[in-house]
XYZ file of C-alpha atoms in Angstrom:
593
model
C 24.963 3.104 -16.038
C 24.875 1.824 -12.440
C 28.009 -0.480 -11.382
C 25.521 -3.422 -11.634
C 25.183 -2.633 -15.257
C 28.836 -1.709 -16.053
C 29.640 -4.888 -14.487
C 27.169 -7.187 -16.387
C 28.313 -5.914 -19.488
C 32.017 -6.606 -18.665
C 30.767 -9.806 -17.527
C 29.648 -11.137 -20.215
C 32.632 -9.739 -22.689
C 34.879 -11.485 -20.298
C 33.297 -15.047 -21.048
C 32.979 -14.468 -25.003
C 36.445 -13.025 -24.538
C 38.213 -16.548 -22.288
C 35.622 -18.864 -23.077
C 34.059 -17.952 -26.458
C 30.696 -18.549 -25.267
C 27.455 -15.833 -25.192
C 26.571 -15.794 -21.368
C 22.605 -14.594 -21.343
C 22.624 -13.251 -18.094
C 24.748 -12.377 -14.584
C 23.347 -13.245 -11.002
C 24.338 -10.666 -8.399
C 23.673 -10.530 -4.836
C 24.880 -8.498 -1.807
C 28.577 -9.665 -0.916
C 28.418 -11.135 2.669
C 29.070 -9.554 5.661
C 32.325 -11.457 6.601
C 33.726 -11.661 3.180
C 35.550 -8.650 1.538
C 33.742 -6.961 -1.074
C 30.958 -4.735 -2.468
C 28.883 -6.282 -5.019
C 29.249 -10.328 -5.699
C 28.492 -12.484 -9.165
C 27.199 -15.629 -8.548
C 29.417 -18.266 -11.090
C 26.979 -21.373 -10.642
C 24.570 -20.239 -12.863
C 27.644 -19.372 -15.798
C 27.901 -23.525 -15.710
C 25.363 -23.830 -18.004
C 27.237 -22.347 -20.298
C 30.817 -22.652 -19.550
C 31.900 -25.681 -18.277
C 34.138 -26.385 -15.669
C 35.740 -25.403 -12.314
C 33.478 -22.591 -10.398
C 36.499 -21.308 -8.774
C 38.730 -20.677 -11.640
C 35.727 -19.641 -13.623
C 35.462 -16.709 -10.943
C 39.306 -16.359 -10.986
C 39.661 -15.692 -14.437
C 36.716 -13.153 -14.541
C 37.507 -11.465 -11.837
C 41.166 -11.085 -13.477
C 38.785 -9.801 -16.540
C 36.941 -7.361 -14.414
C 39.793 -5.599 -12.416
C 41.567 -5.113 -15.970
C 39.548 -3.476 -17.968
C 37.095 -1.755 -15.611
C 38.849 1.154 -13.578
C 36.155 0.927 -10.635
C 37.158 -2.120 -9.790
C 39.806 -2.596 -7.520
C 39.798 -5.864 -6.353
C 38.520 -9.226 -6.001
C 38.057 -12.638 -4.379
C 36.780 -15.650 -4.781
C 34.972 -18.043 -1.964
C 33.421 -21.535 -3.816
C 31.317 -20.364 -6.614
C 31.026 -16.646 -5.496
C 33.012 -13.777 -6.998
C 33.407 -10.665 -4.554
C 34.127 -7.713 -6.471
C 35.819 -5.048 -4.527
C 34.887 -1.184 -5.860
C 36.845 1.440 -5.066
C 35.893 4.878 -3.090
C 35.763 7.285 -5.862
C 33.385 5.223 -7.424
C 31.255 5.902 -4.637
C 31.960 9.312 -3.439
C 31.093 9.990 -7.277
C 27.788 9.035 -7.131
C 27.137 10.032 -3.771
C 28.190 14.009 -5.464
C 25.911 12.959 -8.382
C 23.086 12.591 -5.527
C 23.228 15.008 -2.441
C 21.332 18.244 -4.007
C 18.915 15.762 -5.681
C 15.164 16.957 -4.225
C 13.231 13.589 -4.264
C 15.908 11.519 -5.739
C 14.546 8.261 -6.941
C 11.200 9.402 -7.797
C 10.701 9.330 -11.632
C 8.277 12.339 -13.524
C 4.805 11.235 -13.940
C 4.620 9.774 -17.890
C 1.462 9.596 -19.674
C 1.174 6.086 -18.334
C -2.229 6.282 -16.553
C -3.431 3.708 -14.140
C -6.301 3.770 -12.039
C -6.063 2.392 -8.083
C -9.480 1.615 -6.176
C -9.755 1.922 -2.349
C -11.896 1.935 0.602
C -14.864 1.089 -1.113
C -17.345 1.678 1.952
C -21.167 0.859 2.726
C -22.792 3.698 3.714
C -24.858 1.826 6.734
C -21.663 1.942 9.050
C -18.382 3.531 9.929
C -14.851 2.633 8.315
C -13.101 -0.120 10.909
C -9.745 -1.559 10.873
C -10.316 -3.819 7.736
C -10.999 -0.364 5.822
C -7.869 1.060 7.440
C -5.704 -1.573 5.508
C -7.690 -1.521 2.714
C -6.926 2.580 2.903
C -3.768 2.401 3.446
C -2.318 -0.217 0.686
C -4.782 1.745 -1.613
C -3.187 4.701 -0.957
C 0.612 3.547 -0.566
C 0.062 1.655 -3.881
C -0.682 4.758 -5.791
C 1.588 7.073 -4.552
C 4.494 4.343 -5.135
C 3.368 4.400 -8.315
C 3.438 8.061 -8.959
C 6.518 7.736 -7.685
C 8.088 5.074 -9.894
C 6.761 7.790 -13.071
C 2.704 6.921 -13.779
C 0.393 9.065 -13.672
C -2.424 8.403 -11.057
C -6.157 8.585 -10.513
C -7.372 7.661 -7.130
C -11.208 6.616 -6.968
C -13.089 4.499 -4.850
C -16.942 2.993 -5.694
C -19.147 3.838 -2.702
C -21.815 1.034 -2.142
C -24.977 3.828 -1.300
C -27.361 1.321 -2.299
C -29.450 -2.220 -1.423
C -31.223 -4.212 0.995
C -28.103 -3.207 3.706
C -28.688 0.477 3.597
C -32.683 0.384 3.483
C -32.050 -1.687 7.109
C -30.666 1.607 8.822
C -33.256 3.562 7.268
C -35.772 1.652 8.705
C -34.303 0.821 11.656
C -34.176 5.029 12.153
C -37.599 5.358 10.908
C -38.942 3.287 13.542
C -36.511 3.770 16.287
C -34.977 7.590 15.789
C -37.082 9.844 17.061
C -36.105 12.352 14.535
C -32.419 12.399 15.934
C -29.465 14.193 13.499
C -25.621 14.128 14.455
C -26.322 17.605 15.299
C -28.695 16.416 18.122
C -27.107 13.665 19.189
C -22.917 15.208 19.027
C -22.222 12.080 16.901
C -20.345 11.828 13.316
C -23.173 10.851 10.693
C -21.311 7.602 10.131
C -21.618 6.176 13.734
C -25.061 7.542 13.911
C -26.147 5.478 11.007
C -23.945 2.586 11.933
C -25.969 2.280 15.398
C -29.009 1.669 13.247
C -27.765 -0.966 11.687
C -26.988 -2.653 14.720
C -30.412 -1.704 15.876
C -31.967 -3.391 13.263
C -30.032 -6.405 13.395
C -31.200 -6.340 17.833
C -34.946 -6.404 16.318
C -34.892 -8.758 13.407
C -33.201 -11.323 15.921
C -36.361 -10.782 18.839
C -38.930 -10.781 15.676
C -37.314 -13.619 14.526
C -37.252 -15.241 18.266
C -40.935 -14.083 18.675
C -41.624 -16.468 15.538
C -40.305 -19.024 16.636
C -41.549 -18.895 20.020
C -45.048 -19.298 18.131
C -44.309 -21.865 16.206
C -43.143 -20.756 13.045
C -39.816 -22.604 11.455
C -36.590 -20.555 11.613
C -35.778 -20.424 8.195
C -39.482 -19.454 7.744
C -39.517 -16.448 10.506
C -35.578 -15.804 9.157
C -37.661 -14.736 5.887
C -41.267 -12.952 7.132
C -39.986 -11.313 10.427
C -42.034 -7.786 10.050
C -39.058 -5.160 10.189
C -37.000 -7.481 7.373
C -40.249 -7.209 5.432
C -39.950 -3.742 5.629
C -36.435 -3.314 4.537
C -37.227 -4.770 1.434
C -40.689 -2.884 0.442
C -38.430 0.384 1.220
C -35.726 -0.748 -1.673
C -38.783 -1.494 -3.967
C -39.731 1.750 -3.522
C -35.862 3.206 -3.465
C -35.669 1.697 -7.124
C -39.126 2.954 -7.930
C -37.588 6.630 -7.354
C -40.300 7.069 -4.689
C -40.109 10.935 -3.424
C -39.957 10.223 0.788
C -38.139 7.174 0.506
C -35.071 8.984 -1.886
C -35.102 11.875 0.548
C -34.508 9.843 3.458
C -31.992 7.803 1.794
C -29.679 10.859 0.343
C -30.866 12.644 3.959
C -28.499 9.052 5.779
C -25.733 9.167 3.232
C -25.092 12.599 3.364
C -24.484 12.178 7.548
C -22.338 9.075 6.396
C -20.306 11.105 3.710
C -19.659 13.865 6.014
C -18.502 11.546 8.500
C -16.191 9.746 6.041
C -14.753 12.898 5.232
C -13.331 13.368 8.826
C -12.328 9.737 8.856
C -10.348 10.197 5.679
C -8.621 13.278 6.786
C -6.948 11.889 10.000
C -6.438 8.490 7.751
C -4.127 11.468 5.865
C -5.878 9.552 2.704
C -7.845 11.296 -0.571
C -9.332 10.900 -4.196
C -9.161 12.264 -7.343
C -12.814 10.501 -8.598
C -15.802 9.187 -6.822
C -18.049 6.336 -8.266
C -21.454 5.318 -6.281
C -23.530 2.143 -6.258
C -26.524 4.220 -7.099
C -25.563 5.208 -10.284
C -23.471 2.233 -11.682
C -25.832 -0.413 -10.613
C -27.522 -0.661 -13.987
C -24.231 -0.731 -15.901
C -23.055 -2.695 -17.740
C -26.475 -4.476 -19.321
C -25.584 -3.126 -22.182
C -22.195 -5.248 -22.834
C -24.039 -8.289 -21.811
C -26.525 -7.527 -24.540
C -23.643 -6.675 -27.015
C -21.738 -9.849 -25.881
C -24.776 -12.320 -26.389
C -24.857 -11.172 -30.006
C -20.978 -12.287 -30.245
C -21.281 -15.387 -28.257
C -19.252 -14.630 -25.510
C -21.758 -14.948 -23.474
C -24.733 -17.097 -23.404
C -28.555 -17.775 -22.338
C -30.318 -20.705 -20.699
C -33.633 -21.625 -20.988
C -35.217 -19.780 -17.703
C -33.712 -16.781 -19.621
C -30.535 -15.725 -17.160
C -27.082 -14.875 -19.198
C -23.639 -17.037 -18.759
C -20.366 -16.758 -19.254
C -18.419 -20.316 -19.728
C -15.183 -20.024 -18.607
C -14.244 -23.771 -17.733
C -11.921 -23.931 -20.663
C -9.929 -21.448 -18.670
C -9.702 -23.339 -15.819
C -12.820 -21.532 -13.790
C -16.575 -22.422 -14.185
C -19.624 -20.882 -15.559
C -20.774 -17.509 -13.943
C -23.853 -15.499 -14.387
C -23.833 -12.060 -15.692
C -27.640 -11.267 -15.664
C -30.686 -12.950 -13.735
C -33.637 -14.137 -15.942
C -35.721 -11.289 -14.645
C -33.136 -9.567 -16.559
C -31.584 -7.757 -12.791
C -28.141 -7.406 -12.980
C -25.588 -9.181 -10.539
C -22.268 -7.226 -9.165
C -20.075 -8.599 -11.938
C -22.454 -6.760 -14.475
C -22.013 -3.434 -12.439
C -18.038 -4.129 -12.246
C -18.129 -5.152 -15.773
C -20.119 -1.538 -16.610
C -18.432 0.003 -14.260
C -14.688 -0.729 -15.472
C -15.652 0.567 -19.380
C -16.924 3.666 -17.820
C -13.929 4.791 -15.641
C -12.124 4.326 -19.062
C -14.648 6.656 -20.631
C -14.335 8.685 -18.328
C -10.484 8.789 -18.022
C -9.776 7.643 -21.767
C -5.876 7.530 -20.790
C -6.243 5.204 -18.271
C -4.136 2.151 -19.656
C -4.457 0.083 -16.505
C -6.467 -0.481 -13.207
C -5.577 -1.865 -9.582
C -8.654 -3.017 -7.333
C -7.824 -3.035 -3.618
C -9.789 -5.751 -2.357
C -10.101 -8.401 0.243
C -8.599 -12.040 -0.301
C -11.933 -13.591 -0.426
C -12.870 -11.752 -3.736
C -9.922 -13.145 -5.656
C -12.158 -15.477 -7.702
C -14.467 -13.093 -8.294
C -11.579 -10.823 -9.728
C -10.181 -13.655 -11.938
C -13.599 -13.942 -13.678
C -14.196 -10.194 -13.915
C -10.430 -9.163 -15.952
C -11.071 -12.685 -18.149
C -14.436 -11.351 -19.099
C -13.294 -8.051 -20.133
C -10.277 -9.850 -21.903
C -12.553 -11.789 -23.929
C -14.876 -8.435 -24.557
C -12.037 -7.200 -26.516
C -10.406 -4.032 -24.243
C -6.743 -3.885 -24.653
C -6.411 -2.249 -21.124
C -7.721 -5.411 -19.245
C -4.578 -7.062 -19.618
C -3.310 -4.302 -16.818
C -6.057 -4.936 -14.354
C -4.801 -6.089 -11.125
C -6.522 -7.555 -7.794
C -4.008 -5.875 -4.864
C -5.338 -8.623 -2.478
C -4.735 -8.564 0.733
C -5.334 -10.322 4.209
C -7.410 -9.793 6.755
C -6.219 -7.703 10.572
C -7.211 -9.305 13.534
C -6.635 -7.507 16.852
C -5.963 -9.964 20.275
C -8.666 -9.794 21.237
C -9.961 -11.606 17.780
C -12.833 -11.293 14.901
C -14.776 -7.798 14.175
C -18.358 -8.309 13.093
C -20.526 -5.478 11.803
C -24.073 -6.582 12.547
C -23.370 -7.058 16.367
C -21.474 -3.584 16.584
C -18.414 -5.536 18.208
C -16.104 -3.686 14.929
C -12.842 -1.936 15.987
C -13.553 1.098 14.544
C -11.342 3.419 12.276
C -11.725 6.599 14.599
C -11.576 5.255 17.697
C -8.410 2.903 16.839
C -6.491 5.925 15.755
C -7.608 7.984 19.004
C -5.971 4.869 20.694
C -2.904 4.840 18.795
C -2.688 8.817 19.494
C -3.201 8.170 23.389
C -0.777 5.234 23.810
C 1.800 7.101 21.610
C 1.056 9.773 24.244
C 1.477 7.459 27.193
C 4.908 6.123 25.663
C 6.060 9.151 25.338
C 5.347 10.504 28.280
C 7.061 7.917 30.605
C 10.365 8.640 28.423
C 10.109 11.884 29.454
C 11.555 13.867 26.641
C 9.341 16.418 25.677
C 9.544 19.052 29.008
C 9.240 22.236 25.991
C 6.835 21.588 23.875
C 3.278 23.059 24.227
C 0.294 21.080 24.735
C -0.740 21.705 20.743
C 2.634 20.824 19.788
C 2.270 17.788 22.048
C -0.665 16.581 20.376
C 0.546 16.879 17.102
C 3.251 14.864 17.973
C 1.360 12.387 19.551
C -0.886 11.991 16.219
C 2.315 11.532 14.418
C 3.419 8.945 16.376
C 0.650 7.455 16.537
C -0.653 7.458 13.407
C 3.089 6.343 11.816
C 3.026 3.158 14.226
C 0.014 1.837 13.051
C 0.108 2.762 9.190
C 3.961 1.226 9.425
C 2.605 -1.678 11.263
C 0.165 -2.405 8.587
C 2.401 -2.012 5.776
C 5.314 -3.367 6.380
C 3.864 -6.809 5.959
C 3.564 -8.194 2.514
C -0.063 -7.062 1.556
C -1.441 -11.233 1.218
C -0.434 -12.159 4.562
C -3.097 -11.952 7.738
C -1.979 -9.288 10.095
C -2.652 -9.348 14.089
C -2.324 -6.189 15.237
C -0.851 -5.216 18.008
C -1.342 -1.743 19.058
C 1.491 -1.525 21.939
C 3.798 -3.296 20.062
C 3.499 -0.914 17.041
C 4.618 2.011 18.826
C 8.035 0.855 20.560
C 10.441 2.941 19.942
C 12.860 -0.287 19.147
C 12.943 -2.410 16.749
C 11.033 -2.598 13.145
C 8.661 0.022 14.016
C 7.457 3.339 12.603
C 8.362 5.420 15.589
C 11.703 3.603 15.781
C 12.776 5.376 12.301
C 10.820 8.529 12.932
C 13.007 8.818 15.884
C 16.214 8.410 13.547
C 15.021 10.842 11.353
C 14.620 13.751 14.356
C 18.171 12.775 15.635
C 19.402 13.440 12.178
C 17.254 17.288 12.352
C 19.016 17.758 15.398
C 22.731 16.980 13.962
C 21.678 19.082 10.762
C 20.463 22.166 13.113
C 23.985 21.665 15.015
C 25.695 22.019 12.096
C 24.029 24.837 11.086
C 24.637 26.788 13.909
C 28.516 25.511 13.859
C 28.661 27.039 10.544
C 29.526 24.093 8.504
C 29.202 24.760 4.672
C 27.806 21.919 2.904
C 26.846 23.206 -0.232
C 29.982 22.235 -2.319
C 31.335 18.155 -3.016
C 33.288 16.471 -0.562
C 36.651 16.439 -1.018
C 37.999 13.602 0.432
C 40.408 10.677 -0.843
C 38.827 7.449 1.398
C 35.586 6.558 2.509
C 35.094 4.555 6.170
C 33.627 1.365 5.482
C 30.146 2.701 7.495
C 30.224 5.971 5.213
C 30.510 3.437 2.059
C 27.696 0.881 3.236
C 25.394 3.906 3.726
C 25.787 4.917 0.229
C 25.230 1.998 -1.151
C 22.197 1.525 0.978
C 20.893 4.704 -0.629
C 21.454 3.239 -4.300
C 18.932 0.989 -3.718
C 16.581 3.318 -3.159
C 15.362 3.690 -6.772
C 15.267 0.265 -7.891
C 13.506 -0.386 -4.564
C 10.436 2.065 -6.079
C 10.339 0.817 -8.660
C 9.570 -2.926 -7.625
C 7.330 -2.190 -5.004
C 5.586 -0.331 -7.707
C 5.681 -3.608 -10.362
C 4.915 -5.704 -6.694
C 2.046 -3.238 -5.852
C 3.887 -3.538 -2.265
C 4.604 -1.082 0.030
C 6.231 -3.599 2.324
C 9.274 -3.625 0.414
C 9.464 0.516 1.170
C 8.786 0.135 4.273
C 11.550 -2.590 4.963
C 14.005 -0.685 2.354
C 13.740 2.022 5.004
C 14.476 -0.074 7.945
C 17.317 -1.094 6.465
C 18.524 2.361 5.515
C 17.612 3.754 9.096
C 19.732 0.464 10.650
C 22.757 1.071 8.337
C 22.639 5.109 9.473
C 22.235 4.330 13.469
C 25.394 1.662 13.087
C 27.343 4.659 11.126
C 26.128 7.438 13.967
C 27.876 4.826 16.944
C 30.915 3.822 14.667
C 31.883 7.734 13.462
C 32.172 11.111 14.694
C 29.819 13.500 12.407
C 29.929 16.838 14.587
C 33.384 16.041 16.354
C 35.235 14.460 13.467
C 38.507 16.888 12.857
C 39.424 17.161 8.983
C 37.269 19.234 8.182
C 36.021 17.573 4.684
C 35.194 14.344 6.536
C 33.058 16.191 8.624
C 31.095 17.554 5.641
C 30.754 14.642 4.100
C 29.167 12.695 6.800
C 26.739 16.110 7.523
C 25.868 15.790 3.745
C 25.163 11.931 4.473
C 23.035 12.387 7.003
C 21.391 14.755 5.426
C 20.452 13.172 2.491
C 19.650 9.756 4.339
C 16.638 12.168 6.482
C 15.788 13.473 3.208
C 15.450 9.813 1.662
C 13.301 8.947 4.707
C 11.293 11.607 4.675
C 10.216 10.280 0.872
C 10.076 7.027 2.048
C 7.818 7.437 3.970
C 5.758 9.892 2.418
C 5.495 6.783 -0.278
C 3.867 4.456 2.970
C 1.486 8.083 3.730
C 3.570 8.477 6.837
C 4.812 11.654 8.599
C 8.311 12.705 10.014
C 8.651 15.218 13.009
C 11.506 17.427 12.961
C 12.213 17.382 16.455
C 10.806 13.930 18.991
């Protein structure tokens, strides 16, 4: 047991033992800065049960506490808070228990299964910065929950299909000339991307051109030619027709290969791929099977319902009366087959924009009501949208921050940074760029996730990569200062593969370890959270408590020689805590900066 635990316990025997009453819980918090202590019990909400004076409550616990409870060597009591004192060895105990843990706080994977859902992409355009978000709480989520003992499957559904995609195929057909990315130099994705926008250019002139004659704009919105066009070549797409197929697996594969690269330098992967294409017709099937039980229903022009206004929503359709599907009967289908298809899954998490929360609520109540006991662990991981300075992204007009070229920024102006401090004089130029990447790369995915995942970001690319502050290059620095003090003490010979032997800790030694206790319980809620944020501000913390430790004590220089291996050992398992911090937020350390 923790000393949280020990002390809860002890807690509550103290007020059956002076008061003769069954206390159902203890409150603990931090002890303040300016107050003397380690770990404080909040008496206030004891009042309940016990009645009377906070302060001699507190007194006569605390009395309790330091009696029968050998860790505890003091206490005090300020209004209704009792500051529990706990001695060194207490500490330096579990620090010992620690040091030579590899990956301490992680938990092995159980046969818990949960599913996580990211990315998600069209394939008529490149990934941009809303993706990158999406990417990177996808991917933070499910490695935090790896981490906190689940086991994982990664998957994303790739939308390869409809009206969207057919526009850059005609738009290419009409306008391409034949050109490949191995013509033109460019990845598949911005290839296709640039017919999209060159589709959007036409339809707007065809639609102008309709106008100009006449026609009303809603009217020419629906007839202009190339639109027209788009749609006959999805008729045909769902009519399997030979030319039109070829074409369309012809674009994708450009797109997918382009993804690919994307994904790479994103440092983000899967374990299972879904596509549009084949989950579209999904999910008819339950609808059928969920008219005959009555959760669902028909109306007269023949489309199916769901009424869920007893529940607090409103009716929603799950098939059109020409008997099409809609996208909750694909998610619907879709869902029961990733269970099929991973029959230990107990549990999903769908990475998803803000503005598709209601759409979620409907879809895990529907599945509730179809009867599988896993939909009670579905979960929307909603999230905000980014905005950039310079303001909104929109697709259509090709005015998106893209996902490639933002990271190429973030590598050049961790470049430029780092240049001007001037610290770098023997590296190569390939060791140089790496470096850069790094830096770059750990800036923005910090940036990102270090805010809770519902809150609107504005990103600002220069202030992401200061080297002060909250940032990620701030604690990647920390972590290469601490290579540099372990390499040191290396080459001075300093053996730290035995315990510590000393009688005292200095307060900055003792707040450091207890800053690494939180480390576990810190997975696991960002894993019940689904937030990386609280990781990524767990390390912060951890990173502020060690630079405050390296100004206050001497690590290399200290004289007795078992202080100095203690504070070696500190440091080195605070990198070492980083460096799986971090990998938990898909972030990279460098050994040297």
């Amino acid at each position: 047991m923790n000393i949280q635990e020990v002390l809860s316990v002890k807690v509550k025997e103290a007020v059956k033992s002076i008061f003769d009453k069954d206390l159902p819980n203890v409150e603990f918090q931090p002890t303040r800065k300016d107050f003397e202590g380690d770990i404080t019990i909040v008496v206030f909400p004891m009042l309940r049960v016990v009645k009377g004076n906070p302060v001699q409550i507190g007194e006569q616990i605390g009395a309790y506490l330091e009696e029968h409870i050998d860790e505890v060597a003091g206490f005090n009591v300020i209004k209704g808070f009792l500051n529990i004192v706990i001695n060194d060895s207490f500490y330096l105990n579990f620090f010992n228990s620690i040091s030579t843990i590899l990956h301490y706080g992680y938990v092995e994977e159980s046969d818990d299964a949960v599913m996580v859902e990211y990315s998600s992409p069209n394939t008529n355009k490149p990934l941009h910065l809303g993706h990158i978000r999406n990417n990177l709480l996808g991917y933070s989520v499910a490695e935090i929950l790896k981490a906190s003992g689940k086991k994982v499957y990664k998957t994303q559904i790739i939308n390869d299909r409809g009206i969207h995609i057919c526009k850059s195929m005609v738009a290419w057909q009409k306008f391409g000339n034949g050109e490949t990315p191995v013509s033109t130099g460019l990845k598949g994705d911005k290839l296709v991307g640039n017919y999209y926008v060159a589709f959007d250019k036409a339809y707007k002139e065809q639609i102008a051109d309709l106008v100009a004659k006449g026609i009303d704009k809603k009217v020419a919105e629906k007839e202009a030619p190339i639109l027209l066009e788009a749609q006959e070549m999805l008729l045909k797409w769902e009519a399997g027709d030979p030319e039109t197929v070829t074409l369309w697996k012809t674009m994708n594969g450009w797109v997918y290969k382009g993804f690919e690269v994307t994904y790479k330098n994103l440092g983000v992967d899967f374990d299972t791929l879904y596509y549009e294409s084949d989950t579209y017709l999904l999910g008819k099937d339950v609808v059928a099977e969920g008219l005959k039980k009555g959760i669902f229903f028909k109306k007269e022009d023949g489309s199916v319902w769901i009424d869920l206004t007893e529940d607090g929503l409103d009716e929603k359709i799950v098939l059109r009366s020409d008997g099409t599907a809609v996208y909750m009967t694909q998610d619907i289908g879709t869902a029961i087959q990733r269970v099929k298809d991973h029959p230990d899954v107990n549990g999903m998490v769908y990475t998803v924009g803000n503005e598709q929360d209601y759409h979620f609520k409907v879809l895990f109540l529907i599945l509730q009501k179809l009867g599988f006991s896993w939909s009670k662990k579905l979960h929307h991981l909603s999230y905000g949208m980014v905005d950039l300075p310079s303001g909104k992204m929109k697709s259509r007009e090709g005015t998106v921050v893209d996902a490639d070229d933002l990271m190429a920024d973030m590598t050049q102006t961790a470049a430029n940074i780092s240049e001007e401090l001037g610290k770098l004089e023997d590296y190569n130029e390939e060791e140089k760029q790496t470096l850069y990447q790094m830096i770059g790369l750990g800036a923005l995915k910090y940036y990102i996730l270090k805010v809770d995942p519902k809150k609107r970001i504005l990103f600002d690319p220069e202030e992401s990569v200061d080297f002060q502050g909250n940032t990620g290059p701030f604690i990647q620095y920390t972590y290469a200062r601490i290579q540099s003090i372990l390499r040191k003490a290396e080459s001075m010979g300093i053996n730290i593969s035995e315990d510590a032997k000393v009688s005292e800790l200095h307060s900055k030694e003792k707040e450091l370890i207890k800053q690494l206790q939180l480390f576990p319980e810190t997975i696991q809620l960002a894993a019940d959270n689904f937030s990386p944020a609280l990781i990524a501000n767990f390390t912060y913390d951890l990173v502020k408590e060690f630079n405050s430790f390296y100004q206050q004590v001497s690590i290399l220089g200290e004289v007795d020689e078992a202080k100095k291996v203690l504070r070696v050992q500190l440091s080195k398992k605070v990198a070492q805590v980083i460096q799986d911090a971090f990998k938990l937020l898909g972030v990279e350390v460098p050994e040297r900066m």
